[in-house]
CSV table of C-alpha atoms and ligand atoms in Angstrom, one decimal:
chain,number,residue,atom,x,y,z
F,262,PHE,CA,7.7,-34.4,11.7
F,263,PRO,CA,5.0,-35.5,14.2
F,264,LYS,CA,2.2,-35.0,11.6
F,265,GLU,CA,-0.4,-37.3,13.2
F,266,ASP,CA,0.1,-35.5,16.6
F,267,PHE,CA,-0.6,-32.1,15.0
F,268,GLN,CA,-3.7,-33.6,13.2
F,269,ALA,CA,-4.9,-34.9,16.6
F,270,LEU,CA,-4.3,-31.5,18.2
F,271,PHE,CA,-6.4,-29.9,15.3
F,272,HIS,CA,-9.2,-32.4,15.7
F,273,ALA,CA,-9.2,-31.9,19.5
F,274,ASP,CA,-9.5,-28.1,18.9
F,275,LEU,CA,-6.2,-27.5,20.6
F,276,LEU,CA,-4.2,-26.1,17.7
F,277,GLY,CA,-5.4,-22.6,18.6
F,278,ALA,CA,-4.5,-22.8,22.3
F,279,THR,CA,-2.8,-19.4,22.2
F,280,ILE,CA,-5.4,-17.7,19.9
F,281,PRO,CA,-7.7,-15.5,22.0
F,282,ARG,CA,-11.1,-16.9,23.1
F,283,ASP,CA,-13.1,-14.2,21.2
F,284,ALA,CA,-11.3,-15.3,18.0
F,285,GLY,CA,-12.2,-19.0,18.6
F,286,GLY,CA,-9.1,-20.2,20.5
F,287,LEU,CA,-8.4,-21.2,24.1
F,288,GLY,CA,-6.9,-17.9,25.2
F,289,LEU,CA,-3.8,-19.6,26.8
F,290,GLY,CA,-0.4,-17.9,27.2
F,291,ILE,CA,0.8,-14.5,28.2
F,292,GLN,CA,-1.5,-12.6,26.0
F,293,GLY,CA,-4.5,-14.3,27.6
F,294,ARG,CA,-2.9,-13.9,31.1
F,295,ASN,CA,-3.4,-17.6,31.4
F,296,THR,CA,0.2,-18.8,31.0
F,297,PHE,CA,0.7,-21.8,33.3
F,298,PRO,CA,-1.9,-24.0,31.6
F,299,LEU,CA,-0.1,-23.4,28.3
F,300,TRP,CA,3.2,-24.4,29.8
F,301,MET,CA,1.7,-27.5,31.4
F,302,MET,CA,0.2,-28.4,28.0
F,303,THR,CA,3.6,-28.2,26.5
F,304,LYS,CA,5.1,-30.1,29.4
F,305,LEU,CA,2.7,-33.0,28.7
F,306,MET,CA,3.7,-33.1,25.0
F,307,ALA,CA,7.4,-33.0,25.9
F,308,LYS,CA,6.7,-35.9,28.3
F,309,ALA,CA,5.6,-37.9,25.3
F,310,ASP,CA,8.0,-36.5,22.7
F,311,LEU,CA,10.5,-33.6,23.0
F,312,SER,CA,10.4,-33.1,19.2
F,313,LEU,CA,6.7,-32.7,19.2
F,314,ALA,CA,7.1,-30.1,22.0
F,315,ARG,CA,9.6,-28.1,20.0
F,316,CYS,CA,7.4,-28.0,16.9
F,317,TRP,CA,4.4,-27.1,19.2
F,318,GLU,CA,6.4,-24.4,20.9
F,319,GLY,CA,7.3,-22.8,17.6
F,320,HIS,CA,3.6,-22.9,16.5
F,321,ALA,CA,2.1,-21.6,19.8
F,322,ASN,CA,4.8,-18.9,20.2
F,323,SER,CA,4.2,-17.6,16.7
F,324,LEU,CA,0.5,-17.2,17.4
F,325,VAL,CA,1.3,-15.3,20.5
F,326,LEU,CA,3.4,-12.8,18.4
F,327,ILE,CA,0.5,-12.5,15.9
F,328,ASP,CA,-2.0,-11.9,18.7
F,329,ALA,CA,0.2,-9.3,20.4
F,330,LEU,CA,1.5,-7.4,17.3
F,331,GLY,CA,-0.7,-8.3,14.3
F,332,THR,CA,-3.3,-6.1,12.7
F,333,PRO,CA,-6.9,-7.1,13.0
F,334,GLU,CA,-6.9,-8.2,9.4
F,335,GLN,CA,-3.7,-10.4,9.9
F,336,LYS,CA,-5.3,-12.0,13.0
F,337,ARG,CA,-8.5,-12.7,11.1
F,338,ARG,CA,-6.7,-14.3,8.2
F,339,TRP,CA,-4.1,-16.3,10.0
F,340,PHE,CA,-6.2,-17.4,13.0
F,341,GLU,CA,-8.8,-18.7,10.6
F,342,GLY,CA,-6.2,-20.8,8.8
F,343,VAL,CA,-5.2,-22.4,12.1
F,344,LEU,CA,-8.6,-23.0,13.5
F,345,GLU,CA,-10.4,-24.0,10.3
F,346,ARG,CA,-7.7,-25.6,8.2
F,347,GLY,CA,-5.2,-26.8,10.8
F,348,GLU,CA,-2.4,-24.6,9.5
F,349,ILE,CA,1.0,-24.9,11.3
F,350,TRP,CA,3.2,-22.0,12.1
F,351,VAL,CA,6.8,-21.7,13.2
F,352,ALA,CA,9.4,-18.9,13.8
F,353,TRP,CA,12.8,-19.0,12.2
F,354,SER,CA,15.9,-16.9,13.3
F,355,GLY,CA,18.5,-19.6,12.6
F,356,GLU,CA,21.4,-17.7,10.9
F,357,PRO,CA,24.5,-18.7,13.0
F,358,SER,CA,27.4,-16.7,11.6
F,359,ALA,CA,30.5,-18.3,13.0
F,360,PRO,CA,31.3,-21.5,10.9
F,361,LYS,CA,32.2,-24.7,12.6
F,362,PRO,CA,35.5,-26.3,11.6
F,363,GLY,CA,35.2,-27.7,8.1
F,364,GLU,CA,31.9,-26.1,7.5
F,365,LYS,CA,31.9,-24.5,4.0
F,366,ALA,CA,28.4,-23.3,3.8
F,367,ARG,CA,27.5,-19.8,5.1
F,368,PHE,CA,24.1,-19.3,6.6
F,369,GLY,CA,22.2,-16.0,6.5
F,370,THR,CA,19.7,-13.9,4.6
F,371,THR,CA,19.6,-10.5,3.0
F,372,VAL,CA,16.4,-8.5,2.7
F,373,THR,CA,15.7,-6.0,-0.1
F,374,ALA,CA,12.9,-3.6,0.1
F,375,ALA,CA,10.4,-3.3,-2.8
F,376,PRO,CA,7.6,-0.8,-3.1
F,377,ASP,CA,5.0,-3.3,-1.9
F,378,GLY,CA,7.1,-5.6,0.3
F,379,TRP,CA,10.5,-7.3,0.7
F,380,TYR,CA,12.6,-9.9,-1.2
F,381,VAL,CA,14.4,-12.4,1.0
F,382,THR,CA,17.4,-14.2,-0.3
F,383,GLY,CA,19.8,-16.7,1.4
F,384,SER,CA,19.4,-19.5,3.9
F,385,LYS,CA,18.4,-20.4,7.4
F,386,VAL,CA,19.2,-23.5,9.4
F,387,PHE,CA,17.5,-25.0,12.5
F,388,ALA,CA,14.3,-24.3,10.5
F,389,THR,CA,12.0,-26.4,12.7
F,390,SER,CA,8.9,-28.0,11.1
F,391,ALA,CA,10.3,-27.0,7.7
F,392,SER,CA,8.9,-30.0,5.8
F,393,ARG,CA,5.3,-29.5,7.1
F,394,ALA,CA,4.7,-26.0,8.4
F,395,ASN,CA,2.4,-23.8,6.3
F,396,ARG,CA,3.8,-20.4,7.4
F,397,ALA,CA,7.0,-19.2,9.1
F,398,ILE,CA,7.7,-15.9,10.9
F,399,LEU,CA,11.0,-15.1,9.3
F,400,LEU,CA,13.2,-13.1,11.7
F,401,VAL,CA,15.3,-11.2,9.1
F,402,SER,CA,17.3,-8.0,9.1
F,403,THR,CA,17.6,-5.4,6.4
F,404,GLU,CA,21.2,-4.9,7.6
F,405,GLY,CA,22.2,-8.4,6.6
F,406,PRO,CA,22.6,-11.9,8.1
F,407,GLY,CA,22.2,-12.9,11.7
F,408,GLY,CA,18.5,-13.2,12.3
F,409,ALA,CA,17.4,-12.3,15.8
F,410,ARG,CA,19.7,-14.5,17.8
F,411,HIS,CA,22.9,-13.6,15.9
F,412,ASN,CA,21.9,-10.0,15.2
F,413,GLN,CA,25.0,-7.7,15.4
F,414,GLY,CA,23.6,-4.5,14.1
F,415,ASN,CA,20.7,-2.1,14.6
F,416,PRO,CA,17.8,-3.9,16.4
F,417,GLU,CA,15.3,-1.7,14.5
F,418,ALA,CA,16.4,-3.4,11.2
F,419,LEU,CA,15.0,-6.7,12.4
F,420,LEU,CA,11.7,-7.6,10.7
F,421,MET,CA,9.1,-10.3,11.4
F,422,LEU,CA,7.8,-11.4,8.0
F,423,ALA,CA,5.1,-14.0,7.8
F,424,CYS,CA,6.1,-16.1,4.9
F,425,ASP,CA,3.9,-18.6,3.0
F,426,LEU,CA,6.1,-21.7,2.8
F,427,SER,CA,4.3,-23.0,-0.3
F,428,ASP,CA,6.1,-20.3,-2.3
F,429,PRO,CA,8.1,-22.1,-5.1
F,430,THR,CA,11.2,-19.9,-4.4
F,431,ILE,CA,11.6,-21.7,-1.1
F,432,THR,CA,13.5,-25.0,-1.0
F,433,VAL,CA,14.1,-27.3,1.9
F,434,ASP,CA,17.5,-29.2,2.1
F,435,THR,CA,16.9,-32.2,4.3
F,436,SER,CA,20.6,-33.3,4.1
F,437,TRP,CA,21.9,-30.9,6.7
F,438,TRP,CA,19.7,-32.0,9.7
F,439,ASP,CA,21.4,-35.2,11.0
F,440,PRO,CA,21.4,-34.6,14.7
F,441,VAL,CA,22.0,-36.9,17.7
F,442,GLY,CA,18.5,-36.3,18.9
F,443,MET,CA,15.3,-34.2,18.1
F,444,ARG,CA,15.4,-35.6,14.6
F,445,ALA,CA,11.7,-35.4,14.2
F,446,THR,CA,11.6,-31.6,14.4
F,447,GLY,CA,12.9,-31.6,10.9
F,448,SER,CA,14.9,-28.4,11.6
F,449,HIS,CA,16.3,-28.3,8.1
F,450,LEU,CA,18.3,-25.9,6.0
F,451,VAL,CA,15.9,-23.7,4.0
F,452,ARG,CA,16.9,-21.6,1.0
F,453,PHE,CA,15.2,-18.5,-0.2
F,454,GLU,CA,15.7,-17.3,-3.7
F,455,ARG,CA,14.2,-13.8,-4.0
F,456,THR,CA,11.2,-14.9,-2.0
F,457,PHE,CA,8.7,-12.1,-2.0
F,458,VAL,CA,6.9,-11.2,1.2
F,459,PRO,CA,4.1,-8.6,0.8
F,460,ARG,CA,4.0,-5.6,3.0
F,461,ASP,CA,0.8,-6.7,4.7
F,462,CYS,CA,2.8,-9.7,6.1
F,463,LEU,CA,5.0,-7.6,8.2
F,464,ILE,CA,4.2,-8.4,11.9
F,465,GLY,CA,4.5,-5.4,14.3
F,466,ARG,CA,6.8,-2.5,13.8
F,467,PRO,CA,10.4,-3.1,12.7
F,468,GLY,CA,12.6,-3.9,15.7
F,469,SER,CA,9.9,-4.9,18.1
F,470,TYR,CA,11.1,-8.5,18.6
F,471,LEU,CA,14.4,-7.3,20.0
F,472,LEU,CA,13.4,-3.9,21.5
F,473,ASP,CA,10.4,-5.4,23.3
F,474,GLN,CA,12.3,-8.5,24.3
F,475,TRP,CA,9.8,-11.0,22.9
F,476,GLN,CA,12.2,-13.8,23.3
F,477,THR,CA,11.8,-13.6,27.0
F,478,ALA,CA,8.2,-14.7,26.7
F,479,PHE,CA,9.3,-17.9,25.1
F,480,VAL,CA,12.4,-18.7,27.2
F,481,PRO,CA,10.4,-20.4,30.1
F,482,HIS,CA,8.5,-22.4,27.4
F,483,TYR,CA,11.8,-24.2,26.8
F,484,ALA,CA,11.9,-24.9,30.5
F,485,ALA,CA,8.4,-26.4,30.4
F,486,SER,CA,9.6,-28.8,27.7
F,487,PHE,CA,12.7,-29.8,29.7
F,488,LEU,CA,10.5,-30.5,32.7
F,489,GLY,CA,8.4,-32.8,30.6
F,490,ALA,CA,11.4,-34.8,29.7
F,491,ALA,CA,12.4,-35.0,33.4
F,492,GLU,CA,8.9,-36.1,34.4
F,493,ALA,CA,8.9,-38.9,31.9
F,494,ALA,CA,12.3,-40.1,33.2
F,495,TYR,CA,11.0,-39.9,36.8
F,496,ASP,CA,7.8,-41.9,36.0
F,497,TYR,CA,9.9,-44.5,34.2
F,498,ALA,CA,12.3,-44.8,37.1
F,499,VAL,CA,9.6,-45.2,39.8
F,500,THR,CA,7.9,-47.9,37.8
F,501,TYR,CA,11.2,-49.7,37.0
F,502,VAL,CA,12.6,-49.8,40.6
F,503,ARG,CA,9.2,-50.8,42.0
F,504,HIS,CA,9.0,-53.6,39.4
F,505,GLN,CA,12.4,-54.8,40.6
F,506,ASN,CA,11.6,-54.4,44.3
F,507,LYS,CA,14.5,-52.1,44.9
F,508,GLY,CA,12.5,-49.6,46.9
F,509,SER,CA,14.2,-50.4,50.2
F,510,ASP,CA,17.6,-49.6,48.9
F,511,PRO,CA,18.8,-46.3,50.5
F,512,TYR,CA,20.7,-45.2,47.4
F,513,ILE,CA,17.6,-45.7,45.2
F,514,GLN,CA,15.6,-43.8,47.7
F,515,HIS,CA,18.0,-40.9,47.5
F,516,ARG,CA,17.9,-40.8,43.7
F,517,ILE,CA,14.1,-41.1,43.5
F,518,ALA,CA,13.8,-38.3,46.2
F,519,SER,CA,16.2,-36.0,44.3
F,520,MET,CA,14.1,-36.5,41.1
F,521,ALA,CA,10.9,-35.8,42.9
F,522,VAL,CA,12.3,-32.6,44.5
F,523,HIS,CA,13.6,-31.4,41.1
F,524,ILE,CA,10.2,-32.0,39.5
F,525,ASP,CA,8.2,-30.3,42.2
F,526,SER,CA,10.7,-27.4,42.1
F,527,GLY,CA,10.4,-27.0,38.4
F,528,HIS,CA,6.6,-26.8,38.6
F,529,LEU,CA,6.8,-24.3,41.4
F,530,TRP,CA,9.2,-22.1,39.5
F,531,LEU,CA,7.2,-22.2,36.3
F,532,HIS,CA,4.1,-21.4,38.3
F,533,HIS,CA,5.9,-18.4,39.8
F,534,VAL,CA,7.1,-17.1,36.5
F,535,ALA,CA,3.8,-17.6,34.8
F,536,GLY,CA,2.2,-15.6,37.6
F,537,LEU,CA,4.6,-12.7,36.9
F,538,TRP,CA,3.6,-12.7,33.2
F,539,ASP,CA,-0.1,-12.9,34.0
F,540,ARG,CA,0.2,-9.9,36.4
F,541,GLY,CA,1.9,-7.9,33.7
F,542,ARG,CA,5.2,-7.6,35.5
F,543,ARG,CA,7.2,-8.1,32.3
F,544,ALA,CA,10.7,-7.0,33.5
F,545,ASP,CA,10.5,-9.3,36.6
F,546,ALA,CA,9.1,-12.1,34.5
F,547,ALA,CA,11.9,-11.8,32.0
F,548,LEU,CA,14.6,-12.1,34.6
F,549,ALA,CA,12.8,-14.8,36.5
F,550,GLY,CA,12.3,-16.6,33.2
F,551,THR,CA,16.1,-16.6,32.7
F,552,LYS,CA,16.4,-18.2,36.2
F,553,VAL,CA,13.9,-20.9,35.5
F,554,ARG,CA,15.5,-21.7,32.2
F,555,HIS,CA,18.8,-22.1,34.0
F,556,LEU,CA,17.4,-24.2,36.9
F,557,VAL,CA,15.2,-26.5,34.9
F,558,GLU,CA,18.0,-27.3,32.4
F,559,HIS,CA,20.1,-28.7,35.4
F,560,TRP,CA,17.2,-30.3,37.2
F,561,ALA,CA,16.1,-32.1,34.0
F,562,GLU,CA,19.6,-33.3,33.1
F,563,ASP,CA,20.1,-34.4,36.7
F,564,THR,CA,16.8,-36.3,36.8
F,565,VAL,CA,17.6,-38.2,33.6
F,566,HIS,CA,21.0,-39.2,35.1
F,567,HIS,CA,19.4,-40.3,38.4
F,568,CYS,CA,17.0,-42.4,36.4
F,569,ILE,CA,19.8,-44.1,34.5
F,570,ARG,CA,21.9,-44.7,37.6
F,571,ALA,CA,18.8,-46.1,39.5
F,572,CYS,CA,17.7,-48.3,36.7
F,573,GLY,CA,20.9,-49.4,35.0
F,574,ALA,CA,22.1,-50.3,31.6
F,575,ARG,CA,18.9,-51.9,30.3
F,576,SER,CA,17.2,-48.5,30.7
F,577,LEU,CA,19.3,-47.4,27.7
F,578,ILE,CA,18.5,-50.2,25.4
F,579,ARG,CA,15.9,-49.4,22.7
F,580,PRO,CA,13.0,-49.1,22.7
F,581,SER,CA,13.4,-47.6,26.1
F,582,PRO,CA,12.1,-44.1,26.2
F,583,ILE,CA,15.2,-43.1,28.4
F,584,GLU,CA,17.5,-43.8,25.5
F,585,ARG,CA,15.5,-41.2,23.4
F,586,ILE,CA,15.0,-38.7,26.2
F,587,LEU,CA,18.8,-38.7,26.9
F,588,ARG,CA,19.6,-37.9,23.2
F,589,ASP,CA,16.8,-35.5,22.7
F,590,LEU,CA,17.3,-33.5,25.9
F,591,THR,CA,21.1,-33.3,25.4
F,592,PHE,CA,20.5,-31.6,22.1
F,593,TYR,CA,17.4,-29.6,22.9
F,594,LEU,CA,19.3,-27.8,25.8
F,595,ARG,CA,21.7,-26.4,23.2
F,596,HIS,CA,19.3,-23.7,22.2
F,597,ASP,CA,21.1,-21.4,24.7
F,598,ASN,CA,24.4,-21.5,26.5
F,599,ASP,CA,23.8,-22.0,30.2
F,600,ASP,CA,27.2,-20.4,31.1
F,601,HIS,CA,26.0,-17.2,29.5
F,602,ILE,CA,22.5,-17.6,31.1
F,603,LEU,CA,24.1,-17.7,34.5
F,604,ALA,CA,26.4,-14.8,33.7
F,605,THR,CA,23.3,-12.8,32.6
F,606,ILE,CA,21.7,-13.4,36.0
F,607,GLY,CA,24.9,-12.3,37.7
F,608,ARG,CA,25.1,-9.2,35.6
F,609,ALA,CA,21.5,-8.3,36.4
F,610,VAL,CA,22.1,-8.7,40.2
F,611,LEU,CA,25.3,-6.6,39.9
F,612,GLY,CA,23.5,-3.9,37.9
F,613,GLU,CA,25.6,-4.5,34.8
F,614,GLN,CA,24.3,-4.3,31.3
F,615,HIS,CA,22.7,-7.6,30.3
F,616,ASP,CA,20.8,-9.3,27.5
F,617,VAL,CA,17.8,-11.3,28.9
F,618,SER,CA,16.8,-12.4,25.4
F,619,PHE,CA,19.9,-14.2,24.0
F,620,TYR,CA,22.4,-13.8,26.9
F,621,LYS,CA,25.1,-12.2,24.6
F,622,PRO,CA,28.4,-12.2,26.4
Y,895,FAD,C1,16.2,-29.0,18.3
Y,895,FAD,C2,16.4,-27.6,17.9
Y,895,FAD,C3,15.4,-26.9,17.3
Y,895,FAD,C4,15.6,-25.6,16.9
Y,895,FAD,N1,14.6,-24.9,16.4
Y,895,FAD,C5,14.8,-23.6,16.0
Y,895,FAD,C6,13.7,-22.8,15.5
Y,895,FAD,O1,12.6,-23.3,15.3
Y,895,FAD,N2,13.9,-21.6,15.1
Y,895,FAD,C7,15.1,-21.0,15.3
Y,895,FAD,O2,15.2,-19.8,15.0
Y,895,FAD,N3,16.1,-21.6,15.9
Y,895,FAD,C8,16.0,-22.9,16.2
Y,895,FAD,N4,17.0,-23.6,16.8
Y,895,FAD,C9,18.4,-22.9,16.9
Y,895,FAD,C10,18.7,-22.4,18.3
Y,895,FAD,O3,17.9,-21.4,18.7
Y,895,FAD,C11,20.2,-21.9,18.3
Y,895,FAD,O4,20.3,-20.9,17.4
Y,895,FAD,C12,21.2,-23.0,18.0
Y,895,FAD,O5,20.9,-24.2,18.7
Y,895,FAD,C13,22.6,-22.5,18.2
Y,895,FAD,O6,23.4,-23.4,17.5
Y,895,FAD,P1,25.0,-23.5,17.8
Y,895,FAD,O7,25.1,-23.7,19.3
Y,895,FAD,O8,25.6,-24.4,16.9
Y,895,FAD,O9,25.5,-22.0,17.4
Y,895,FAD,P2,26.2,-20.8,18.0
Y,895,FAD,O10,25.2,-19.7,18.0
Y,895,FAD,O11,27.3,-20.6,17.0
Y,895,FAD,O12,26.7,-21.1,19.4
Y,895,FAD,C14,27.8,-21.9,19.8
Y,895,FAD,C15,28.2,-21.6,21.2
Y,895,FAD,O13,29.0,-20.5,21.2
Y,895,FAD,C16,28.5,-19.6,22.2
Y,895,FAD,N5,28.9,-18.2,21.8
Y,895,FAD,C17,28.4,-17.4,20.9
Y,895,FAD,N6,29.0,-16.3,20.8
Y,895,FAD,C18,30.0,-16.3,21.7
Y,895,FAD,C19,31.1,-15.4,22.1
Y,895,FAD,N7,31.2,-14.3,21.5
Y,895,FAD,N8,31.9,-15.9,23.0
Y,895,FAD,C20,31.8,-17.1,23.6
Y,895,FAD,N9,30.9,-18.0,23.2
Y,895,FAD,C21,30.0,-17.6,22.3
Y,895,FAD,C22,27.0,-19.8,22.2
Y,895,FAD,O14,26.5,-19.3,23.4
Y,895,FAD,C23,27.0,-21.3,22.1
Y,895,FAD,O15,27.2,-22.0,23.3
Y,895,FAD,C24,16.9,-24.9,17.2
Y,895,FAD,C25,17.9,-25.7,17.8
Y,895,FAD,C26,17.7,-27.0,18.2
Y,895,FAD,C27,18.8,-27.7,18.9
């Protein structure tokens, strides 16, 4: 986990970027109608380290949800923790239901109502920042496993429970997370054994995450991170080929040009989508966000491959950043399925029913 980076963000007064200004934050993001600067901040972090960007996205997005849906008392309590004590947040859905071949463990939570709150039992995976975050928004359903992403049942049963991760009923299993890239997100398997979450930690009304399509506010944030990876590869390639005096080679020129056009296009698209959010055009922003998610995934991958082709084998020998970017980006993109994203855009154009949050087929 990028602990020092988060400490640096705290000491630079950036940890509350998505907390409103009148509460002591910077007022960035869709709530503050100041979205593009947030995405550019995330892009810069991703340019340095995609794992940092993922942990940061989880934190910043969680604060957006609290700002939009929290009670005044919740905002006071939780924003103070971030601004004064450097508390780190994250949001966990992470309950994939279809096992992979050979996978014996089943992931998922059950939620039982109590007079003054809820008990959560079971497990989640892909629990980013698990070893360091102070609080997680648990996306859990009273109808059983699935979280938000794999929710099969009634959307109104999905709760957002702000969970204090110091609770001794919560354990982190660090053996599950052994990925090809993005290792530093520490997106571990987390177990809950009758973890009690008090009623005053319910964020928003039941169902609001799915019914109000909150995921669509965070989809372009992924694209901002992908763009950061692309920009890092682009900068590396330009420096590399200049250093080797290959600038007069027409193939190199083509590759550098393609990279430059992808990066400019990514910025323009993100700026466009941010503007839609800032002008309150939520439905248009949601669909345009799906498009930018699709486009930047391809532009970023393509940019990294242009970099590798232009620079050659030594660009992939450690400690080259390209070796890490290739692994991290390949894995980071797996949040969503681009085939289904594109199909979702097609369905929208054709007037068919479509899911702009999780692109369910
Ligand atoms: C680095 C990283 C960090 C993450 N951090 C978080 C986090 O902080 N919080 C969080 O909640 N989650 C997090 N996730 C999880 C992420 O949001 C996805 O849930 C996860 O990547 C999906 O894993 P999967 O592809 O194995 O699972 P699956 O959901 O099983 O999907 C496998 C594939 O099957 C496809 N598919 C699903 N249903 C069908 C169908 N009916 N027909 C055809 N195809 C289908 C999917 O689209 C996908 O391509 C993180 C993931 C990564 C990679």
